[in-house]
XYZ file of C-alpha atoms in Angstrom:
426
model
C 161.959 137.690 141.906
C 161.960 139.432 145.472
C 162.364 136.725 148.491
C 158.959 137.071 149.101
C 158.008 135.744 145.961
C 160.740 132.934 146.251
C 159.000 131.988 149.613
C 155.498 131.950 147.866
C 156.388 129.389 144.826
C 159.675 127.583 145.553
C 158.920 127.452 149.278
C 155.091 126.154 149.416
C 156.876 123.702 146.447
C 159.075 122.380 148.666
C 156.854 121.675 151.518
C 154.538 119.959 149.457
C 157.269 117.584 148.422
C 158.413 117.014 151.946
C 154.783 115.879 152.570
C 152.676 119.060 154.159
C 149.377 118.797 153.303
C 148.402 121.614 151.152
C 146.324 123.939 153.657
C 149.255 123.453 156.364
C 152.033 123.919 153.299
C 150.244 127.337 152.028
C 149.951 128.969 155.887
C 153.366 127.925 156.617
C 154.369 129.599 153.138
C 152.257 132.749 153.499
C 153.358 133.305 157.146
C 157.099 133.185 156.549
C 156.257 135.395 153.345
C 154.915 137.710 155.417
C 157.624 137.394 158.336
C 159.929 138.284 155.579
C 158.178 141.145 154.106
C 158.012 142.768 157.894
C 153.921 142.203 157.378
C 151.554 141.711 160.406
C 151.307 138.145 161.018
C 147.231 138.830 161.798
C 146.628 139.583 158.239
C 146.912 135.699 157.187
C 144.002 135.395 159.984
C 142.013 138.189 158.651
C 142.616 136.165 154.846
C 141.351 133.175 156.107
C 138.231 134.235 156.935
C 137.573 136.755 154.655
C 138.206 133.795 152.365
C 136.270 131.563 153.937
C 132.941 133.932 154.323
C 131.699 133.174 150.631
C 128.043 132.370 150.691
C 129.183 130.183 147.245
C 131.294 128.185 149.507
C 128.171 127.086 151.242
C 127.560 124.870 148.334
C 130.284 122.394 148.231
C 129.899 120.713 151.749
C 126.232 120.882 150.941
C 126.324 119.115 147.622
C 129.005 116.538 149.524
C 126.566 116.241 152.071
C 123.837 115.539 149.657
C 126.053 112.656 147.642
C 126.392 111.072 150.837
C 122.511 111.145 151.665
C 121.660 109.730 148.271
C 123.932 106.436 148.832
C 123.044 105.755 152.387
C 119.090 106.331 151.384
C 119.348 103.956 148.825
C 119.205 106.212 145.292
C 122.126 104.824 143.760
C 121.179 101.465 144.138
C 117.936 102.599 142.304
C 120.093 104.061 139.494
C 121.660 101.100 138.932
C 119.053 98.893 138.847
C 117.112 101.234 136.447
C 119.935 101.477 133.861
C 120.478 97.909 134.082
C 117.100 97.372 132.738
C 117.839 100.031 129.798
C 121.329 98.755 128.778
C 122.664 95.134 130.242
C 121.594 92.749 127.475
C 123.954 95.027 125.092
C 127.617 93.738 124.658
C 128.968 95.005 127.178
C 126.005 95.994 128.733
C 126.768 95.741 132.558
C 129.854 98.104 132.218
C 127.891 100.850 130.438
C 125.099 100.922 133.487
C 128.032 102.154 135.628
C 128.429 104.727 132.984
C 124.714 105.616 132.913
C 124.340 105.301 136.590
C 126.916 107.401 136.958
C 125.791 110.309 134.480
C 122.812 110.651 136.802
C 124.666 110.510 140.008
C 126.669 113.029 139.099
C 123.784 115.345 138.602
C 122.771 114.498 141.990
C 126.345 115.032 143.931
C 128.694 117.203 141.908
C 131.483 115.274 143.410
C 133.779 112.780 141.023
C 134.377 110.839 144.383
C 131.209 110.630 145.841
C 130.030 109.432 141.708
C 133.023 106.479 142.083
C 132.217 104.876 145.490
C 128.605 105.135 145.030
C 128.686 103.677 141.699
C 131.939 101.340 142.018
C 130.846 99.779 145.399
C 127.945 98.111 143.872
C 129.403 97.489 140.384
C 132.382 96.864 140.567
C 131.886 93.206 142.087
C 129.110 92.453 139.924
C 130.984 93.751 136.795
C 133.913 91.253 138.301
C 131.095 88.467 138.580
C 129.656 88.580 135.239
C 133.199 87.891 133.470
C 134.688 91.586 133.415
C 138.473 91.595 133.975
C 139.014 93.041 137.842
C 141.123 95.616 136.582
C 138.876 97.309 133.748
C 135.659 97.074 136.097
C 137.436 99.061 138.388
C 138.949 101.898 135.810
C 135.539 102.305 134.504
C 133.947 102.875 137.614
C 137.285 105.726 138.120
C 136.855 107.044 134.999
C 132.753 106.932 135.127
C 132.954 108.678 138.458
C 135.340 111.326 136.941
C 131.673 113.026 135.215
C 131.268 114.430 138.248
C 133.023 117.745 138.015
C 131.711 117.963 134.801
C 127.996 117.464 134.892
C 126.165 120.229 136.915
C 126.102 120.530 139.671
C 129.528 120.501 140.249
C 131.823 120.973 142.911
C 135.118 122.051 140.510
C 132.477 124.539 138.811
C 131.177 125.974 141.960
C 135.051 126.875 143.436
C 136.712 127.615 139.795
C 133.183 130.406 139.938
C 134.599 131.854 142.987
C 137.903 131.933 142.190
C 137.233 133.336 138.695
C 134.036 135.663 139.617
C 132.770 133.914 137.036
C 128.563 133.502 136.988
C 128.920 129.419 138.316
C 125.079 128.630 136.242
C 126.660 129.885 133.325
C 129.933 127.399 133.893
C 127.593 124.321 134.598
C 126.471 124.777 131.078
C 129.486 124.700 130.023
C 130.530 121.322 131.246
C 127.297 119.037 129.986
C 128.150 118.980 126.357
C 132.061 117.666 127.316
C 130.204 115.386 130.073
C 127.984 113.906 127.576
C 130.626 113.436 125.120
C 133.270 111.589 127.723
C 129.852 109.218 128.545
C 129.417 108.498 125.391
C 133.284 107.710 124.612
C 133.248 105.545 127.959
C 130.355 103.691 126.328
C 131.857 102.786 123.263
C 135.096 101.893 125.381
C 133.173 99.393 127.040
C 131.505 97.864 123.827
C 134.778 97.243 122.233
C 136.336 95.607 125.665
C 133.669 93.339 125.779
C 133.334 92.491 122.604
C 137.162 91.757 122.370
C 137.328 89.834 125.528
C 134.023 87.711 124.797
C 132.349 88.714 128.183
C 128.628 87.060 127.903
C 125.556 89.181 127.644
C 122.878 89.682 130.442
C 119.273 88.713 129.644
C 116.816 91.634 128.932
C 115.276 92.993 130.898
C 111.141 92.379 130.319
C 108.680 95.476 129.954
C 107.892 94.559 133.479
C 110.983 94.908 135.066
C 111.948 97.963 132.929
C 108.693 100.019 134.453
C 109.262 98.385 137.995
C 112.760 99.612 138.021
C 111.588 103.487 136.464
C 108.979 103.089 139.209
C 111.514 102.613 142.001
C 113.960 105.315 140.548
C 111.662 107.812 140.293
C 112.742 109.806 143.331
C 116.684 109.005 142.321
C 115.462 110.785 138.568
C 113.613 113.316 140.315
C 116.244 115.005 142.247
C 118.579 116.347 139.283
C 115.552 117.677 137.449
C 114.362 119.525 140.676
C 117.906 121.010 141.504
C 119.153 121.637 138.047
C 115.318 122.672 137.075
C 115.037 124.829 139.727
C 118.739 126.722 138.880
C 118.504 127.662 135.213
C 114.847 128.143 136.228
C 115.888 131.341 138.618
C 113.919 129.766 141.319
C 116.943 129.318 143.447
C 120.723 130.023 143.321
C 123.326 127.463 143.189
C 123.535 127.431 146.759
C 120.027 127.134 147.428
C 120.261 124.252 145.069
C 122.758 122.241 147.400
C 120.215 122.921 150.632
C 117.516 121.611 148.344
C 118.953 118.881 147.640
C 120.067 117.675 150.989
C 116.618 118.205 152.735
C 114.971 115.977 149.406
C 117.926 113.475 149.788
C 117.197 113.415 153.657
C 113.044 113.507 153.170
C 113.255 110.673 150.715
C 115.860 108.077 152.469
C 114.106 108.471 155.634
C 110.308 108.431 154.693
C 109.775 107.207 151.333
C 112.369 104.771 150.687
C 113.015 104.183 154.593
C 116.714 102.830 154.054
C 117.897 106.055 155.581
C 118.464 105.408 159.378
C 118.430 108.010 162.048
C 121.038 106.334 163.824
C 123.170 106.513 160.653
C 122.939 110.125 160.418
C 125.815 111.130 162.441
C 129.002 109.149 160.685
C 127.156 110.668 157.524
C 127.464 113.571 158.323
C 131.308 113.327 159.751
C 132.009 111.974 156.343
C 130.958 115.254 154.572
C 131.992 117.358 157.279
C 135.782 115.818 157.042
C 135.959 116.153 153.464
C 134.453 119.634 152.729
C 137.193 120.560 155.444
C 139.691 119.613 153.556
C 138.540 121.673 150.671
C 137.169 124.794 152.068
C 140.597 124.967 154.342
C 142.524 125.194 151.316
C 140.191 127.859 149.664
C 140.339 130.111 153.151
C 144.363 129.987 153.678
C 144.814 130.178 149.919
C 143.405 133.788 150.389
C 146.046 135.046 151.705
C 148.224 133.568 148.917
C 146.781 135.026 146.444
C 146.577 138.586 147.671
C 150.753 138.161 148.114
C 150.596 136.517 144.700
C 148.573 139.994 143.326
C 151.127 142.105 145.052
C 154.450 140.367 144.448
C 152.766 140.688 140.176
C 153.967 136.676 139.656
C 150.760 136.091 138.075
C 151.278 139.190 135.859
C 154.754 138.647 135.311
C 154.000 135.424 134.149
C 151.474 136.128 131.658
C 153.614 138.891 130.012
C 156.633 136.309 130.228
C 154.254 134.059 128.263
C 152.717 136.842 125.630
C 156.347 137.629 125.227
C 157.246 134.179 123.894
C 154.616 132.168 123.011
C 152.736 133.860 120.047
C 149.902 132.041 119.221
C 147.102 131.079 121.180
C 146.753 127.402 120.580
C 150.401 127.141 121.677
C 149.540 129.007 125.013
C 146.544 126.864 125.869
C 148.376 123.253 124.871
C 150.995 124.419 127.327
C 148.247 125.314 130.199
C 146.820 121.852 129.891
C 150.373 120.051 130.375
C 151.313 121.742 132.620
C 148.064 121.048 134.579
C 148.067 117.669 133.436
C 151.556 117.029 134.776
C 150.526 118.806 138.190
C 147.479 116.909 138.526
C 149.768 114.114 138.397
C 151.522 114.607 142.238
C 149.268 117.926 143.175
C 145.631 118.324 144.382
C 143.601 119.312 141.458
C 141.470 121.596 144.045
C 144.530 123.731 145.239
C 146.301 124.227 141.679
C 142.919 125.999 141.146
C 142.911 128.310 143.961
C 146.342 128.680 144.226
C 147.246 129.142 140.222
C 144.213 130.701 139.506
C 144.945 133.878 139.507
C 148.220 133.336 137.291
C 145.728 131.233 135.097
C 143.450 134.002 134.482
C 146.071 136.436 133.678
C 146.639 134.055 130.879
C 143.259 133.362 129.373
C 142.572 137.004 129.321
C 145.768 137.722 127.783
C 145.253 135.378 125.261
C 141.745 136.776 124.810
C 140.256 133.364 125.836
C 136.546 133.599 127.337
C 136.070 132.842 130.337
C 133.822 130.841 130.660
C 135.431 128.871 127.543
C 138.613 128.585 129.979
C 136.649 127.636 132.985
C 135.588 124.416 130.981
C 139.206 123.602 129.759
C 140.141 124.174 133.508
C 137.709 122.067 134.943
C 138.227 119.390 132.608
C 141.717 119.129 133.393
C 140.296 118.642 136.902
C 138.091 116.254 135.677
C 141.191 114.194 133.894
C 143.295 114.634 137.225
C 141.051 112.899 139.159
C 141.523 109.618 137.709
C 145.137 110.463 136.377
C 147.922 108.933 138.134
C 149.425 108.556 140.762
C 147.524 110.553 143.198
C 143.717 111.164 141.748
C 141.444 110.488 144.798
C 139.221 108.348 142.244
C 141.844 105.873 142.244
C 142.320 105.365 145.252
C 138.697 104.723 145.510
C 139.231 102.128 142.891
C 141.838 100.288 144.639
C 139.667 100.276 148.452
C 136.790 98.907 146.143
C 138.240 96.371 144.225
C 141.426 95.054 146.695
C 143.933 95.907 143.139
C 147.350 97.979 143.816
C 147.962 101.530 142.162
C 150.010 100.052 139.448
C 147.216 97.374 138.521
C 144.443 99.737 138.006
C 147.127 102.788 135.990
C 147.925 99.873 133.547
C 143.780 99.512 132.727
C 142.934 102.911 132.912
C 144.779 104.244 129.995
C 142.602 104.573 127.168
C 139.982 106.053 129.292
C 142.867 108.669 129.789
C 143.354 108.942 126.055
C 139.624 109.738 125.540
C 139.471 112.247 128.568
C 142.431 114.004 126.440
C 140.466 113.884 123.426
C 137.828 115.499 125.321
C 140.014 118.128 126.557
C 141.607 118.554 123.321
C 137.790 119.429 121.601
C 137.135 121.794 124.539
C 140.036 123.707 124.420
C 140.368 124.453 120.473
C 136.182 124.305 119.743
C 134.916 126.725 121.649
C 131.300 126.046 120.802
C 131.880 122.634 121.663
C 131.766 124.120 125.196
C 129.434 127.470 124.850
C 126.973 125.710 122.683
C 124.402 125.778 125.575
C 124.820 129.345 126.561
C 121.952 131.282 126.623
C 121.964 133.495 123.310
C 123.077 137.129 123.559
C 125.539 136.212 126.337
């Protein structure tokens, strides 16, 4: 490799392990790339906001912002109550409402941590109340929150689109059938733990309190139906969809349930602001990365290294996910997209893999990283929530790992497990 290329991967690797932050450890890597190929410093500025003037990009502080709406107005707290009604007398019963709960959240903010602190900060004491062991009420609300990249709309979607040119409606699709299928696995997880560990059973709810609840939640249930309705619908793009459903979130906190204060507004807003920052920073200076990636050919290289000695397809694909799986572990999940994407796709097509097929394995693996240890931002969640160290809530959180590999494992080698809900013809 030229010492440009050196500079790109072994360099940005080494200031990540020194402890750069990722946007910071790509600029620094890019500019001395470019000091050292006798490149204008200016062009990482004019890749930063060429990469950073993607209407798609719009979406993903506006679907954070929306997350954020929903809790402070109220919603989740709705969702809660109305799958409590549905689900607590089973065994295990209050463990699966964070499951349900979360399903629908997750159609409302697209954001796996948004899903586990809206969902774990109300059920994760109760769940520690009823009898639940402190450390599985808090994995389940990790691994319940971790639907959120894959139900639509989702964040992971909506950047792994850009990154891919991929059509991003056609990529939600692809996500609900391994969304549903992780729900339902978290579902039976929490039948057998309670079951095993002889936690007591909730009353039912009466017919009563089951249509007071659906009452109450009816603006909580109406949101995903008008956003997601509206998408496949070709009323509005993607985009749209996120501006939708921040004015609804923001219309129905403030003047239909009225737990939405104006004063609050402000920190709400910081709150998004400061962590679609963090994302859309990376996805702006990782612009410039890629276009030295695409001229130094490392993603090319690396694909033909790969065609060259892997031979079959399965084996290419189990090694993508553990390698991602094993990045995920110390790397944000958000910049191995950006930044390996290209290399990634030069891979998949290689392979002959379709691409929206391998947008689903990729985003799972996001999916999985975000409650993977030791550094998905759902854990750490966890831990704030329920006061338990790292270590504590890794030791629970295991089998839901081993079903969001099973997962992964039916997405990557079924491909109609994935593209079963594409529209025919495509």
């Amino acid at each position: 490799m030229s010492v440009t290329a050196w500079c790109l991967t072994a360099g940005f690797a080494g200031l990540v392990l020194l402890g750069f932050p990722f946007a910071i450890a790509i600029a620094l890597a890019v500019t001395a790339a470019l000091l050292l190929a006798d490149i204008e410093p200016a062009f990482l500025a004019q890749a930063v906001i060429s990469g950073s003037q993607q209407f798609s990009l719009l979406a993903i502080p506006l679907f954070m912002l929306a997350g954020e709406l929903m809790t402070a107005g109220g919603l989740s707290r709705r969702l809660v109550d109305l799958a409590g009604t549905l689900v607590r007398h089973r065994t295990g019963g209050l463990a699966m409402v964070a499951v349900l709960a979360a399903l629908v959240f997750s159609a409302i903010s697209g954001s796996a941590p948004a899903t586990t602190a809206a969902i774990g900060a109300i059920l994760i004491p109760a769940m520690v109340q009823a009898g639940y062991d402190r450390g599985f009420a808090a994995s389940i609300a990790v691994s319940a929150g971790v639907l959120g990249p894959l139900i639509p709309p989702s964040i992971a979607f909506v950047i792994w689109g850009i990154v891919a040119e991929q059509s991003i409606g056609r990529l939600f699709l692809s996500g609900i059938v391994p969304g549903l299928a992780l729900a339902l696995g978290l579902l039976v997880i929490c039948w057998v733990h309670a079951r095993r560990n002889g936690v007591p059973r909730l009353p039912r709810a009466s017919l009563a309190e089951t249509w007071a609840a659906f009452h109450q939640g009816k603006w909580a249930l109406a949101s995903p139906v008008l956003v997601l309705g509206g998408i496949y619908g070709g009323v509005f793009t993607p985009t749209e969809a996120a501006a939708i459903s921040c004015v609804y979130a923001l219309l129905v906190g403030l003047f239909i349930e009225r737990q939405l204060k104006p004063a609050a507004l402000p920190a709400i807003f910081a709150r998004a602001m400061k962590t679609s920052a963090i994302v859309c920073a990376i996805i702006a200076v990782s612009a410039g990365f890629g276009i030295l990636v695409a001229q130094e050919q490392i993603a090319t290289r690396f694909a033909q290294w790969m065609a060259e000695n892997v031979e079959q397809r399965w084996l290419a694909l189990a090694s993508l996910n553990l390698a991602f799986f094993l990045l995920a572990a110390v790397m944000d999940e958000i910049a191995i997209m950006v930044i390996l994407g290209p290399m990634l796709i030069a891979i998949a097509n290689r392979f002959g893999v379709d691409p929206i097929h391998f947008g689903a394995i990729i985003v799972t693996n996001v999916a999985i990283g975000m409650a993977a240890p030791p550094i998905g931002y759902c854990l750490f969640i966890g831990m704030a929530i329920s006061g338990l160290s790292l270590g504590r809530i890794a030791r629970a959180i295991w089998p839901m790992i081993l079903l969001m590999l099973v997962v992964l494992f039916l997405t990557t080698y079924i491909p109609g497990f994935a593209l079963m809900l594409q529209p025919a013809g495509r």
